[in-house]
Structures are given as C-alpha cells and as structure tokens.
Short mmCIF file of C-alpha atoms in Angstrom, two decimals:
data_model
loop_
_atom_site.label_atom_id
_atom_site.label_comp_id
_atom_site.label_asym_id
_atom_site.label_seq_id
_atom_site.Cartn_x
_atom_site.Cartn_y
_atom_site.Cartn_z
CA UNK A 31 0.00 0.00 0.00
CA UNK A 32 2.82 2.37 0.87
CA UNK A 33 4.25 1.66 -2.58
CA UNK A 34 1.07 2.88 -4.25
CA UNK A 35 0.96 5.86 -1.93
CA UNK A 36 4.51 6.76 -2.89
CA UNK A 37 3.63 6.29 -6.57
CA UNK A 38 0.68 8.68 -6.36
CA UNK A 39 2.76 11.13 -4.37
CA UNK A 40 5.50 11.01 -7.00
CA UNK A 41 2.97 11.64 -9.76
CA UNK A 42 1.47 14.59 -7.95
CA UNK A 43 4.90 16.02 -7.18
CA UNK A 44 5.91 15.62 -10.82
CA UNK A 45 2.90 17.54 -12.07
CA UNK A 46 3.08 20.15 -9.32
CA UNK A 47 6.77 20.95 -9.84
CA UNK A 48 6.20 21.31 -13.59
CA UNK A 49 3.43 23.81 -12.87
CA UNK A 50 5.69 25.72 -10.49
CA UNK A 51 8.38 25.86 -13.17
CA UNK A 52 5.86 27.03 -15.73
CA UNK A 53 4.79 29.82 -13.42
CA UNK A 54 8.38 31.00 -13.11
CA UNK A 55 8.99 31.02 -16.85
CA UNK A 56 5.65 32.67 -17.53
CA UNK A 57 6.56 35.51 -15.19
CA UNK A 58 9.80 35.96 -17.08
CA UNK A 59 7.87 36.37 -20.30
CA UNK A 60 6.86 39.80 -19.03
CA UNK A 61 10.13 40.83 -17.44
CA UNK A 62 11.66 43.62 -19.53
CA UNK A 63 14.51 42.29 -21.63
CA UNK A 64 18.01 43.16 -20.55
CA UNK A 65 19.19 43.18 -24.16
CA UNK A 66 20.17 46.53 -25.64
CA UNK A 67 19.68 47.10 -29.35
CA UNK A 68 23.34 47.86 -29.68
CA UNK A 69 24.04 50.05 -32.68
CA UNK A 70 20.85 52.02 -32.03
CA UNK A 71 21.08 52.15 -28.26
CA UNK A 72 24.38 52.32 -26.44
CA UNK A 73 25.19 51.99 -22.80
CA UNK A 74 26.68 55.12 -21.26
CA UNK A 75 30.37 54.55 -20.80
CA UNK A 76 31.90 54.75 -17.32
CA UNK A 77 33.22 58.16 -16.45
CA UNK A 78 36.89 57.31 -16.85
CA UNK A 79 36.52 54.86 -19.72
CA UNK A 80 39.60 54.76 -21.94
CA UNK A 81 39.00 54.43 -25.64
CA UNK A 82 40.47 55.84 -28.82
CA UNK A 83 43.08 58.59 -28.53
CA UNK A 84 42.58 61.95 -30.11
CA UNK A 85 45.00 64.80 -30.55
CA UNK A 86 43.87 68.37 -30.86
CA UNK A 87 46.59 69.64 -33.17
CA UNK A 88 45.73 73.30 -32.59
CA UNK A 89 47.17 72.96 -29.12
CA UNK A 90 50.03 70.58 -29.82
CA UNK A 91 53.42 72.13 -29.35
CA UNK A 92 55.33 69.07 -30.53
CA UNK A 93 57.07 68.55 -27.21
CA UNK A 94 57.27 64.74 -27.71
CA UNK A 95 56.43 64.05 -24.08
CA UNK A 96 53.50 61.78 -24.94
CA UNK A 97 55.66 59.70 -27.29
CA UNK A 98 58.26 59.30 -24.56
CA UNK A 99 55.64 58.33 -21.99
CA UNK A 100 54.12 55.67 -24.22
CA UNK A 101 55.11 52.20 -22.99
CA UNK A 102 54.44 50.55 -26.35
CA UNK A 103 55.87 53.28 -28.59
CA UNK A 104 52.71 53.73 -30.59
CA UNK A 105 53.11 57.50 -30.96
CA UNK A 106 55.50 58.81 -33.59
CA UNK A 107 56.27 62.51 -33.68
CA UNK A 108 58.55 64.42 -35.97
CA UNK A 109 59.04 68.15 -35.67
CA UNK A 110 60.79 70.90 -37.56
CA UNK A 111 61.88 74.08 -35.89
CA UNK A 112 60.24 77.20 -37.14
CA UNK A 113 62.29 80.00 -38.59
CA UNK A 114 62.00 83.55 -37.24
CA UNK A 115 59.21 85.46 -38.84
CA UNK A 116 56.94 82.43 -39.05
CA UNK A 117 53.95 82.80 -36.76
CA UNK A 118 52.64 79.45 -35.48
CA UNK A 119 50.05 80.97 -33.20
CA UNK A 120 49.32 80.36 -29.57
CA UNK A 121 47.94 77.34 -27.80
CA UNK A 122 44.73 77.67 -25.86
CA UNK A 123 46.62 78.18 -22.63
CA UNK A 124 48.70 80.96 -24.10
CA UNK A 125 51.92 79.20 -24.91
CA UNK A 126 53.76 80.13 -28.03
CA UNK A 127 54.30 77.33 -30.49
CA UNK A 128 57.85 76.97 -31.72
CA UNK A 129 57.83 73.73 -33.69
CA UNK A 130 56.15 72.61 -36.87
CA UNK A 131 54.69 69.18 -36.16
CA UNK A 132 55.32 67.46 -39.48
CA UNK A 133 54.32 63.99 -38.31
CA UNK A 134 52.05 62.89 -35.51
CA UNK A 135 51.06 59.26 -36.01
CA UNK A 136 49.32 57.11 -33.43
CA UNK A 137 49.23 53.43 -34.24
CA UNK A 138 46.04 52.57 -32.35
CA UNK A 139 46.59 48.88 -33.09
CA UNK A 140 49.58 49.01 -30.79
CA UNK A 141 47.93 51.23 -28.20
CA UNK A 142 47.33 49.58 -24.85
CA UNK A 143 44.90 52.26 -23.62
CA UNK A 144 46.96 53.00 -20.53
CA UNK A 145 46.38 56.76 -20.82
CA UNK A 146 49.99 57.44 -19.75
CA UNK A 147 50.42 59.79 -22.71
CA UNK A 148 47.59 61.98 -21.53
CA UNK A 149 49.06 63.13 -18.23
CA UNK A 150 52.41 64.60 -19.31
CA UNK A 151 50.91 66.77 -22.06
CA UNK A 152 51.51 70.39 -21.09
CA UNK A 153 48.65 71.70 -23.19
CA UNK A 154 46.20 68.85 -22.59
CA UNK A 155 45.83 68.32 -26.29
CA UNK A 156 46.01 64.52 -26.32
CA UNK A 157 43.13 62.76 -24.65
CA UNK A 158 40.91 59.68 -24.65
CA UNK A 159 37.59 60.01 -26.47
CA UNK A 160 34.49 57.86 -26.06
CA UNK A 161 34.84 56.35 -29.54
CA UNK A 162 35.21 52.61 -29.38
CA UNK A 163 33.97 51.47 -32.78
CA UNK A 164 36.91 51.76 -35.14
CA UNK A 165 37.53 48.29 -36.52
CA UNK A 166 39.22 48.16 -39.89
CA UNK A 167 39.88 45.57 -42.55
CA UNK A 168 43.51 46.62 -43.01
CA UNK A 169 45.88 47.01 -40.14
CA UNK A 170 47.56 50.09 -41.61
CA UNK A 171 44.24 51.90 -41.51
CA UNK A 172 44.57 51.87 -37.76
CA UNK A 173 47.51 54.26 -37.94
CA UNK A 174 45.91 57.61 -37.31
CA UNK A 175 47.71 60.62 -38.75
CA UNK A 176 47.02 63.77 -36.81
CA UNK A 177 49.54 66.13 -38.39
CA UNK A 178 47.66 69.03 -39.97
CA UNK A 179 50.42 69.85 -42.44
CA UNK A 180 50.28 68.14 -45.79
CA UNK A 181 53.36 66.30 -46.95
CA UNK A 182 54.30 69.10 -49.33
CA UNK A 183 53.94 71.64 -46.60
CA UNK A 184 56.03 69.53 -44.28
CA UNK A 185 58.66 69.24 -46.99
CA UNK A 186 58.51 72.96 -47.49
CA UNK A 187 58.94 73.68 -43.81
CA UNK A 188 61.87 71.30 -43.71
CA UNK A 189 63.47 72.97 -46.71
CA UNK A 190 62.79 76.40 -45.23
CA UNK A 191 64.48 75.40 -42.04
CA UNK A 192 67.42 73.85 -43.87
CA UNK A 193 67.71 76.89 -46.05
CA UNK A 194 67.55 79.12 -43.01
CA UNK A 195 70.17 77.05 -41.27
CA UNK A 196 72.31 77.03 -44.35
CA UNK A 197 71.96 80.79 -44.63
CA UNK A 198 72.81 81.15 -41.01
CA UNK A 199 75.78 78.88 -41.49
CA UNK A 200 76.81 80.89 -44.48
CA UNK A 201 76.43 84.11 -42.52
CA UNK A 202 78.41 82.58 -39.72
CA UNK A 203 81.18 81.47 -41.98
CA UNK A 204 81.04 84.80 -43.72
CA UNK A 205 81.20 86.56 -40.39
CA UNK A 206 84.03 84.32 -39.30
CA UNK A 207 85.76 84.99 -42.57
CA UNK A 208 85.46 88.71 -42.15
CA UNK A 209 86.59 88.29 -38.57
CA UNK A 210 89.65 86.35 -39.63
CA UNK A 211 90.22 88.58 -42.62
CA UNK A 212 90.02 91.84 -40.71
CA UNK A 213 93.14 91.36 -38.68
CA UNK A 214 94.85 90.31 -41.91
CA UNK A 215 93.88 93.50 -43.58
CA UNK A 216 94.96 95.28 -40.51
CA UNK A 217 98.28 93.57 -40.81
CA UNK A 218 98.45 94.57 -44.38
CA UNK A 219 97.90 98.13 -43.44
CA UNK B 202 -13.73 21.18 -49.73
CA UNK B 203 -13.23 19.15 -52.88
CA UNK B 204 -16.94 19.27 -53.66
CA UNK B 205 -17.05 23.06 -53.43
CA UNK B 206 -14.02 23.39 -55.69
CA UNK B 207 -15.48 20.89 -58.11
CA UNK B 208 -18.68 22.91 -58.31
CA UNK B 209 -16.76 26.12 -58.96
CA UNK B 210 -14.15 24.81 -61.38
CA UNK B 211 -16.01 21.93 -63.01
CA UNK B 212 -12.76 20.03 -63.49
CA UNK B 213 -12.06 17.03 -61.30
CA UNK B 214 -8.25 17.02 -61.60
CA UNK B 215 -7.80 20.75 -61.00
CA UNK B 216 -10.21 20.70 -58.06
CA UNK B 217 -8.38 17.70 -56.63
CA UNK B 218 -4.96 19.35 -56.95
CA UNK B 219 -6.15 22.61 -55.41
CA UNK B 220 -7.92 20.82 -52.57
CA UNK B 221 -4.73 18.89 -51.84
CA UNK B 222 -2.39 21.87 -52.05
CA UNK B 223 -4.59 24.38 -50.26
CA UNK B 224 -3.77 23.50 -46.64
CA UNK B 225 -0.07 23.57 -47.47
CA UNK B 226 -0.01 27.06 -48.92
CA UNK B 227 -2.86 28.56 -46.97
CA UNK B 228 -2.01 27.14 -43.62
CA UNK B 229 1.10 25.01 -43.02
CA UNK B 230 3.69 27.28 -44.65
CA UNK B 231 2.45 30.52 -43.08
CA UNK B 232 1.97 28.72 -39.79
CA UNK B 233 5.52 27.34 -39.87
CA UNK B 234 6.86 30.81 -40.66
CA UNK B 235 4.85 32.27 -37.81
CA UNK B 236 5.65 29.46 -35.37
CA UNK B 237 9.39 29.67 -35.93
CA UNK B 238 9.23 33.38 -35.22
CA UNK B 239 6.98 32.80 -32.21
CA UNK B 240 9.31 30.13 -30.88
CA UNK B 241 12.26 32.49 -31.09
CA UNK B 242 10.37 35.35 -29.50
CA UNK B 243 8.92 33.21 -26.71
CA UNK B 244 12.27 31.62 -25.93
CA UNK B 245 13.95 35.02 -26.00
CA UNK B 246 11.47 36.74 -23.74
CA UNK B 247 11.44 33.84 -21.29
CA UNK B 248 15.19 34.34 -21.00
CA UNK B 249 14.82 38.12 -20.68
CA UNK B 250 16.22 38.65 -24.16
CA UNK B 251 14.60 40.29 -27.18
CA UNK B 252 15.12 37.75 -29.95
CA UNK B 253 15.06 38.80 -33.60
CA UNK B 254 14.38 42.52 -33.87
CA UNK B 255 15.94 43.63 -37.14
CA UNK B 256 13.93 42.20 -40.02
CA UNK B 257 10.54 43.82 -40.03
CA UNK B 258 8.54 44.84 -36.98
CA UNK B 259 10.05 42.94 -34.03
CA UNK B 260 11.64 40.56 -36.51
CA UNK B 261 8.43 39.18 -38.05
CA UNK B 262 10.11 38.73 -41.41
CA UNK B 263 13.11 36.94 -39.92
CA UNK B 264 11.84 33.49 -40.89
CA UNK B 265 11.26 34.58 -44.48
CA UNK B 266 14.85 35.77 -44.60
CA UNK B 267 15.95 32.44 -43.15
CA UNK B 268 13.96 30.53 -45.75
CA UNK B 269 15.55 32.58 -48.53
CA UNK B 270 18.93 31.71 -47.06
CA UNK B 271 18.04 28.02 -46.89
CA UNK B 272 16.91 27.99 -50.53
CA UNK B 273 20.21 29.48 -51.64
CA UNK B 274 22.24 26.91 -49.75
CA UNK B 275 24.12 24.10 -51.41
CA UNK B 276 22.43 20.72 -51.20
CA UNK B 277 25.10 18.53 -49.67
CA UNK B 278 24.82 14.75 -49.78
CA UNK B 279 27.54 12.92 -47.85
CA UNK B 280 29.74 10.76 -50.09
CA UNK B 281 29.08 7.59 -48.12
CA UNK B 282 25.35 8.20 -47.71
CA UNK B 283 22.68 6.02 -49.26
CA UNK B 284 21.57 8.63 -51.77
CA UNK B 285 18.12 7.30 -52.61
CA UNK B 286 17.01 6.90 -49.01
CA UNK B 287 18.76 10.11 -48.03
CA UNK B 288 16.73 12.08 -50.56
CA UNK B 289 13.52 10.25 -49.81
CA UNK B 290 13.57 10.66 -46.02
CA UNK B 291 12.68 14.38 -45.72
CA UNK B 292 9.91 13.97 -48.26
CA UNK B 293 8.50 11.07 -46.29
CA UNK B 294 8.67 12.93 -42.99
CA UNK B 295 6.98 15.94 -44.50
CA UNK B 296 4.35 13.81 -46.23
CA UNK B 297 3.58 12.13 -42.90
CA UNK B 298 2.96 15.39 -41.11
CA UNK B 299 1.16 16.93 -44.07
CA UNK B 300 -1.16 13.95 -44.49
CA UNK B 301 -2.46 14.40 -40.96
CA UNK B 302 -3.87 17.77 -42.00
CA UNK B 303 -6.19 16.08 -44.48
CA UNK B 304 -8.51 14.89 -41.75
CA UNK B 305 -8.36 17.94 -39.49
CA UNK B 306 -11.51 20.08 -39.65
CA UNK B 307 -10.53 23.74 -39.60
CA UNK B 308 -14.18 24.72 -39.64
CA UNK B 309 -17.47 23.09 -40.45
CA UNK B 310 -16.94 24.10 -44.09
CA UNK B 311 -13.24 23.36 -44.45
CA UNK B 312 -12.20 19.75 -44.05
CA UNK B 313 -9.75 18.09 -46.39
CA UNK B 314 -11.43 14.75 -46.01
CA UNK B 315 -14.47 14.28 -43.79
CA UNK B 316 -13.60 10.66 -43.16
CA UNK B 317 -15.61 8.67 -40.64
CA UNK B 318 -12.35 7.23 -39.26
CA UNK B 319 -10.66 10.64 -38.97
CA UNK B 320 -8.88 10.22 -35.64
CA UNK B 321 -7.80 6.69 -36.48
CA UNK B 322 -6.38 7.92 -39.77
CA UNK B 323 -4.47 10.70 -38.02
CA UNK B 324 -2.88 8.28 -35.54
CA UNK B 325 -1.99 5.89 -38.32
CA UNK B 326 -0.54 8.44 -40.71
CA UNK B 327 1.44 10.36 -38.10
CA UNK B 328 3.35 7.16 -37.30
CA UNK B 329 4.57 7.41 -40.86
CA UNK B 330 6.98 10.09 -39.66
CA UNK B 331 8.95 7.45 -37.74
CA UNK B 332 9.80 5.66 -40.98
CA UNK B 333 11.14 8.85 -42.52
CA UNK B 334 13.16 9.72 -39.44
CA UNK B 335 14.67 6.26 -39.19
CA UNK B 336 15.38 6.30 -42.92
CA UNK B 337 17.09 9.68 -42.73
CA UNK B 338 19.19 8.64 -39.75
CA UNK B 339 20.22 5.38 -41.37
CA UNK B 340 20.93 6.81 -44.82
CA UNK B 341 23.10 9.63 -43.47
CA UNK B 342 25.76 7.07 -42.54
CA UNK B 343 26.52 9.09 -39.45
CA UNK B 344 26.59 7.55 -36.00
CA UNK B 345 24.93 10.52 -34.35
CA UNK B 346 22.19 10.68 -36.94
CA UNK B 347 21.57 6.95 -36.53
CA UNK B 348 21.53 7.19 -32.73
CA UNK B 349 19.10 10.09 -32.91
CA UNK B 350 16.87 8.23 -35.32
CA UNK B 351 16.86 5.10 -33.15
CA UNK B 352 16.00 7.11 -30.08
CA UNK B 353 13.30 8.93 -31.97
CA UNK B 354 11.75 5.71 -33.22
CA UNK B 355 11.82 4.14 -29.74
CA UNK B 356 10.30 7.26 -28.25
CA UNK B 357 7.54 7.76 -30.78
CA UNK B 358 6.53 4.10 -30.72
CA UNK B 359 6.42 4.06 -26.91
CA UNK B 360 4.46 7.25 -26.55
CA UNK B 361 1.91 6.25 -29.13
CA UNK B 362 0.53 3.76 -26.63
CA UNK B 363 -0.67 6.21 -23.95
CA UNK B 364 -1.90 8.68 -26.56
CA UNK B 365 -3.78 5.93 -28.37
CA UNK B 366 -5.35 4.77 -25.11
CA UNK B 367 -6.51 8.29 -24.27
CA UNK B 368 -7.92 8.70 -27.76
CA UNK B 369 -9.61 5.33 -27.30
CA UNK B 370 -11.15 6.63 -24.08
CA UNK B 371 -12.58 9.60 -25.93
CA UNK B 372 -13.81 7.42 -28.77
CA UNK B 373 -15.52 5.17 -26.24
CA UNK B 374 -17.14 8.14 -24.56
CA UNK B 375 -18.41 9.74 -27.75
CA UNK B 376 -18.95 6.68 -29.90
CA UNK B 377 -17.44 8.22 -33.01
CA UNK B 378 -14.10 8.34 -34.81
CA UNK B 379 -14.99 11.31 -36.97
CA UNK B 380 -13.18 14.50 -35.98
CA UNK B 381 -15.95 16.64 -37.39
CA UNK B 382 -18.51 14.91 -35.16
CA UNK B 383 -16.21 15.43 -32.18
CA UNK B 384 -16.38 19.13 -32.88
CA UNK B 385 -20.10 19.18 -33.48
CA UNK B 386 -20.76 17.50 -30.14
CA UNK B 387 -18.99 20.27 -28.25
CA UNK B 388 -20.96 23.09 -29.80
CA UNK B 389 -22.44 26.21 -28.21
CA UNK B 390 -20.52 27.15 -25.06
CA UNK B 391 -17.28 26.14 -23.42
CA UNK B 392 -18.93 24.07 -20.70
CA UNK B 393 -19.82 21.62 -23.44
CA UNK B 394 -16.15 20.96 -24.10
CA UNK B 395 -15.00 17.50 -23.14
CA UNK B 396 -12.39 18.89 -20.76
CA UNK B 397 -15.40 20.09 -18.72
CA UNK B 398 -17.28 16.84 -19.00
CA UNK B 399 -18.74 17.22 -22.45
CA UNK B 400 -22.30 18.11 -23.49
CA UNK B 401 -25.21 17.16 -21.35
CA UNK B 402 -25.88 17.70 -17.70
CA UNK B 403 -26.29 15.77 -14.50
CA UNK B 404 -23.94 14.03 -12.16
CA UNK B 405 -22.00 12.14 -14.85
CA UNK B 406 -20.81 15.37 -16.43
CA UNK B 407 -19.20 16.43 -13.17
CA UNK B 408 -17.90 12.95 -12.49
CA UNK B 409 -16.14 12.98 -15.83
CA UNK B 410 -14.26 16.27 -15.31
CA UNK B 411 -11.27 14.93 -13.26
CA UNK B 412 -10.82 12.00 -15.61
CA UNK B 413 -10.98 14.25 -18.62
CA UNK B 414 -8.26 16.41 -17.10
CA UNK B 415 -6.12 13.32 -16.47
CA UNK B 416 -6.73 12.18 -20.03
CA UNK B 417 -5.83 15.60 -21.40
CA UNK B 418 -2.62 15.72 -19.37
CA UNK B 419 -1.57 12.26 -20.56
CA UNK B 420 -2.41 13.06 -24.16
CA UNK B 421 -0.57 16.36 -24.00
CA UNK B 422 2.57 14.80 -22.53
CA UNK B 423 2.62 11.91 -24.95
CA UNK B 424 1.96 14.02 -28.05
CA UNK B 425 4.71 16.34 -26.86
CA UNK B 426 7.02 13.33 -26.88
CA UNK B 427 5.73 12.23 -30.27
CA UNK B 428 6.75 15.48 -31.91
CA UNK B 429 10.19 15.31 -30.26
CA UNK B 430 9.84 18.54 -28.32
CA UNK B 431 11.69 19.42 -25.13
CA UNK B 432 11.66 17.88 -22.50
CA UNK B 433 11.42 14.83 -24.74
CA UNK B 434 13.88 15.98 -27.40
CA UNK B 435 16.54 13.34 -26.83
CA UNK B 436 16.46 12.42 -30.56
CA UNK B 437 17.88 15.87 -31.30
CA UNK B 438 19.73 16.42 -28.05
CA UNK B 439 22.30 18.86 -29.37
CA UNK B 440 24.61 18.38 -26.40
CA UNK B 441 24.95 14.66 -27.07
CA UNK B 442 24.02 14.03 -30.69
CA UNK B 443 24.94 17.17 -32.67
CA UNK B 444 21.42 17.54 -34.13
CA UNK B 445 20.11 13.99 -34.22
CA UNK B 446 18.64 12.48 -37.35
CA UNK B 447 18.95 15.62 -39.47
CA UNK B 448 22.63 16.24 -38.73
CA UNK B 449 23.73 15.61 -42.32
CA UNK B 450 20.92 17.51 -43.99
CA UNK B 451 21.34 20.97 -45.40
CA UNK B 452 19.45 23.53 -47.41
CA UNK B 453 15.91 22.73 -48.45
CA UNK B 454 15.97 19.17 -47.15
CA UNK B 455 16.71 20.48 -43.71
CA UNK B 456 13.95 23.02 -44.21
CA UNK B 457 11.55 20.18 -44.99
CA UNK B 458 12.38 18.46 -41.71
CA UNK B 459 11.87 21.76 -40.01
CA UNK B 460 8.56 22.39 -41.73
CA UNK B 461 7.41 18.88 -40.82
CA UNK B 462 8.35 19.46 -37.19
CA UNK B 463 6.30 22.62 -36.96
CA UNK B 464 3.48 21.09 -38.97
CA UNK B 465 3.42 18.21 -36.51
CA UNK B 466 3.38 20.57 -33.58
CA UNK B 467 0.20 22.11 -34.89
CA UNK B 468 -1.28 18.75 -35.86
CA UNK B 469 -1.00 17.34 -32.33
CA UNK B 470 -2.28 20.60 -30.86
CA UNK B 471 -5.21 20.36 -33.26
CA UNK B 472 -5.95 16.81 -32.09
CA UNK B 473 -5.96 17.96 -28.46
CA UNK B 474 -8.19 20.88 -29.37
CA UNK B 475 -10.58 18.60 -31.22
CA UNK B 476 -10.79 15.99 -28.49
CA UNK B 477 -10.94 18.16 -25.40
CA UNK B 478 -11.33 21.83 -26.25
CA UNK B 479 -14.29 21.99 -28.57
CA UNK B 480 -12.49 21.74 -31.91
CA UNK B 481 -13.50 24.63 -34.12
CA UNK B 482 -16.39 25.66 -31.87
CA UNK B 483 -16.41 29.07 -30.31
CA UNK B 484 -16.47 29.13 -26.51
CA UNK B 485 -19.00 32.01 -26.35
CA UNK B 486 -21.29 31.51 -29.32
CA UNK B 487 -20.91 33.11 -32.72
CA UNK B 488 -21.12 36.73 -33.79
CA UNK B 489 -22.44 35.47 -37.11
CA UNK B 490 -25.48 33.98 -35.37
CA UNK B 491 -26.24 37.06 -33.29
CA UNK B 492 -25.96 39.43 -36.25
CA UNK B 493 -27.67 37.03 -38.69
CA UNK B 494 -24.63 36.72 -40.93
CA UNK B 495 -24.36 32.99 -41.67
CA UNK B 496 -21.22 33.36 -43.82
CA UNK B 497 -19.31 34.74 -40.83
CA UNK B 498 -19.64 31.54 -38.79
CA UNK B 499 -17.10 29.38 -40.69
CA UNK B 500 -14.59 32.24 -40.61
CA UNK B 501 -15.03 32.55 -36.85
CA UNK B 502 -14.61 28.80 -36.58
CA UNK B 503 -11.29 28.98 -38.43
CA UNK B 504 -10.24 31.73 -36.07
CA UNK B 505 -11.16 29.76 -32.95
CA UNK B 506 -9.58 26.58 -34.23
CA UNK B 507 -6.24 28.12 -35.21
CA UNK B 508 -6.32 30.23 -32.06
CA UNK B 509 -6.69 27.21 -29.81
CA UNK B 510 -4.12 25.29 -31.84
CA UNK B 511 -1.60 28.10 -31.62
CA UNK B 512 -2.26 28.39 -27.89
CA UNK B 513 -1.26 24.75 -27.42
CA UNK B 514 1.76 25.27 -29.65
CA UNK B 515 2.64 28.17 -27.37
CA UNK B 516 2.33 25.90 -24.34
CA UNK B 517 4.70 23.46 -26.05
CA UNK B 518 7.21 26.30 -26.42
CA UNK B 519 6.57 27.38 -22.85
CA UNK B 520 7.35 23.88 -21.61
CA UNK B 521 10.46 23.81 -23.74
CA UNK B 522 11.95 26.71 -21.82
CA UNK B 523 10.75 25.40 -18.47
CA UNK B 524 11.85 21.79 -18.28
CA UNK B 525 15.26 20.23 -18.73
CA UNK B 526 15.68 17.32 -21.13
CA UNK B 527 14.88 13.84 -19.82
CA UNK B 528 17.42 11.06 -19.92
CA UNK B 529 16.63 8.05 -22.11
CA UNK B 530 15.82 5.82 -19.14
CA UNK B 531 13.73 8.55 -17.50
CA UNK B 532 11.84 8.97 -20.74
CA UNK B 533 10.94 5.29 -20.89
CA UNK B 534 10.26 5.24 -17.16
CA UNK B 535 7.76 8.06 -17.50
CA UNK B 536 6.00 6.43 -20.42
CA UNK B 537 5.77 2.83 -19.26
CA UNK B 538 5.49 3.27 -15.53
CA UNK B 539 3.34 6.37 -15.28
CA UNK B 540 1.49 7.36 -18.43
CA UNK B 541 0.38 3.91 -19.54
CA UNK B 542 -0.95 2.72 -16.14
CA UNK B 543 -2.72 6.03 -15.60
CA UNK B 544 -4.26 5.97 -19.05
CA UNK B 545 -5.48 2.41 -18.52
CA UNK B 546 -7.05 3.27 -15.18
CA UNK B 547 -8.58 6.32 -16.79
CA UNK B 548 -9.95 4.19 -19.61
CA UNK B 549 -11.59 1.77 -17.19
CA UNK B 550 -13.14 4.48 -15.00
CA UNK B 551 -14.43 6.49 -17.95
CA UNK B 552 -15.76 3.21 -19.34
CA UNK B 553 -17.76 2.63 -16.17
CA UNK B 554 -19.09 6.18 -16.16
CA UNK B 555 -20.10 5.80 -19.80
CA UNK B 556 -21.81 2.53 -18.98
CA UNK B 557 -23.90 3.90 -16.11
CA UNK B 558 -24.92 7.27 -17.45
#
C-alpha cells in the first residue's frame, strides 16, 4: 500500500513541480529584456573609460612628451623648428608654439589604452575620447595621422628650415671669414 | 472542400490538386513561418532577451529571410550516404505530417477529407513520420544521426501507446471516430467541451471532469514526446548528438524536416483541441449567429480553431523553456510506468461512467 501511496505522491509532485516551473517562466515572459539594441542604443560609458586617442593639433606644441611616456611606442612625432618670422600661433593656454609638427602618427593597433600619454601633455591636447567602434579591414588603416600639415607643406617647412640654417651657417662662416680677414687686412695696413 | 471546388471549377483534376495543395499554402507554410518566429520570441522573452528585432517589426520577417537563405544553400549529400534513401527521407517525414492535415476540420466548411475514421487515420498516418526519421538517420551514414533516429523511433513508438489509449477513451465516450462529429458534439458554449465533462448535464458530467483532465494531461505529454519537443527531445539532443537524425541535412531538405516538425506541432495541438477543447467551436457563441450573418460563422470557426491550436503550440514552447531534457531511461520510465498505467485506469473508469450514465 505504501508503494502505491509513494507512486501517487510522486505523480502529484511531478505535475506540481512542472506547474511551479511554468509559473516562473511565464513571469519571465513579461520581465523587460536586458538586451540593448546595440548600434541604435548604447550603454553610457563609465566616467573614466579609456578608448580611442585623439589629438587636438591646434594645441600641440610638438614637445614629444607623450611619445616618450608611451610604454608601447605607438606614438611617432617628428618636428621641424620654425624659422623667425613664421607665426605658429598660440595654444589655448597661451603658450607660443615653436615647432612645426610634421608627423604625428598614433598606431592605435599598438595602443594599450593606458592613458599614460595623456598626463604629461603640457597643453592637454592629447586625450581619450568615447569612440570605441573603429575596426578596420587593413591594419595600416589603424595608424591615425594627426599632423595638420600636408606632406608638401612639411617638406617645405623642412626645406625652409634647412635653407635658413644654411643661410645662417653661411652668414656665420662669412662673419668668421670677415673676422679672420680683418686682422689680416689690418696687418696689411 | 473538394466538392465546393469541383462545383466552382467543373474540373475534377484541378479541383483535386487545389484541394490537396490548399492546406499547405494557406495554412502550413504561413503557420511554420509564424511558429518559428513565435518560438524564437517566446524563448527570447522567457530568458529576458529580445530575440530577432531587425527584419521587419520585431523581426516578423526573420523566418522569411531564413527561408531565402536556406533555398540558396548548397544541397550537400555525404559521399558515403545512401543517396536514394537520403533524398527520400525528408519527403517522407513531411508527407507524414502533411497527411495528418487532411482529416483535421478547420471549420465546419473546411475539411480536407471528412472521413468517418478521422482520428484513427491521423494516428496511423502520423506514425509514418517514424519511418522517414529512421530512414534519414540510417541513410546519413553518421553515427549521431543513426543514434538520434533510433532514439526517436523508440520514443515515438512508446508514446503512441498512452496517446492511443486516451484517444480510445474519448472514442468510447463519444462513440465516433470522426473528428468533425467530435467538434459538433462540443458546440455552443465552453462548458460543453470535453475537458469540462462534455455536453449534457447531471452528475455524470461532473464525475467525468477529473478523468478528462487526467486524459488531457496524458495526451498532452505523450503528443509532446511524439513530436520530439523538449523535455522529450533526446532524438535531437544537441549536447549529445549534434542535431540527431537531421545532422547531415542541409538547405531545403533540412527546411523540410523543419517544416514537418512545426506542422506536426500544430497537428497534435489540433488533435488535443478537437478531443478536449471543442475543436473549431467558439467558446462564447458566434457573432455570425447574433448578427444574422451565416457566412461569418465558418470564418469565426477557423479563427477559434487556429487560435486554440496556436495556444497549445505556445504551451509546447513554454514547456520547452521550463523543463530540462529527460534522460533516455527517464523517458521510458515516465512512459511505461506512469502514463500507460494512468491511461489504462482512466480508460476503465471512464468506461464505467459511460456505462452507467
């Protein structure tokens, strides 16, 4: 008899537990979904989220401090000194720019998002943005070129500087020549 | 249906072809498209997800996109497969599930075949699916496909016993095998449904109610197992058997298995509706009768029938996301040690009630 009792009890428990489970799942049918329709809706990023780097070239003075701070050497900066008479303008915090930044490349594929480049910047022109969708098919497309000068302009600035230096050198040598020649003439007199 | 078409068209062959193809294009295909979408939405929302959202409003066109993808796919036949059987199997499975629709009355005016042995025919022809499944599993020459097919065959054959006994109980109670007559008996209001003791009044009606509920539960569980749905989906247990008997199928042949599965889901829901929930009858009377619009009644009947059917399909999906999969021994245990004894006891008690009413 106890066997039959157990059998009926088992049956009832089987049905009852299924109904309990069904109640749970039915409730979940009306729970708002946690899914976010990603490209249309995006979660707000945390306040100090670190994503793609951006450089505001108007403020960059070409000091190379970010490149030196970078632990993975993903920033490449080349500069050319300006010649007197060239006005490069001021940065937003009033510093005078002295260098033409002919190359400012950040290879974001190498970047480790440590943000160490951001802190040393004296003009706060390099910073992390909230852009995190920048996948590319080609790896070289991940090298971001921030330099505002075109290649020709950069070449021109380089030539200008070389010319200026050469002129200066020439002046120097000329001056030295005159200096060395003067006593000679004096001797001659 | 055939008679109406014959009267309109006047050509036997054309009327015959249209009558045969109509349920496929009017009902099974759209239903499968809808059910696949519903399944994905129900499963998603039960897991607090959203499911397909991109194609159309809340992803309603997702299945159409999937079908287009399936049509474009390459039809791969494994090199070592038995090609003839491999190609025949999905057709057979689909034919088995499609044939069941012939005897299902969607309304008093729309029955493929108003056979006197309707329910018997449906039981017989739905077993046909087993042959196709076994054939597909064997012909694939894949151990997982074969294992899945063997499990499926064992499962379907076992679970046909309790479902047949419950159907026998209902046949004994009503004294008919015709599905249309089953529906006609449960006319007017929902308290005439067999789940609530059937038409008539008096003490026997109330005596019948608990046994009808037991019968319904047994039939629902066993038909669930017959269509290989979770928690009885061990033939396609993806964690053990890749995908079961249709592992090697791709493209349209896979789609045919899929279509057959969803067709079967509705077919068994339709049987449950017909036996216990009033078939195509409305639970609250017809608008067509109150407003004196006789043509509206069959349309309402189609609505009620598909509505009830889709509700039971929904419950199947609901159970899928509620219960974990049974082990093979548990499956057989449930069938032979619980469902069959209960259905026999139910048969005997309902027999006595029928005798003394």
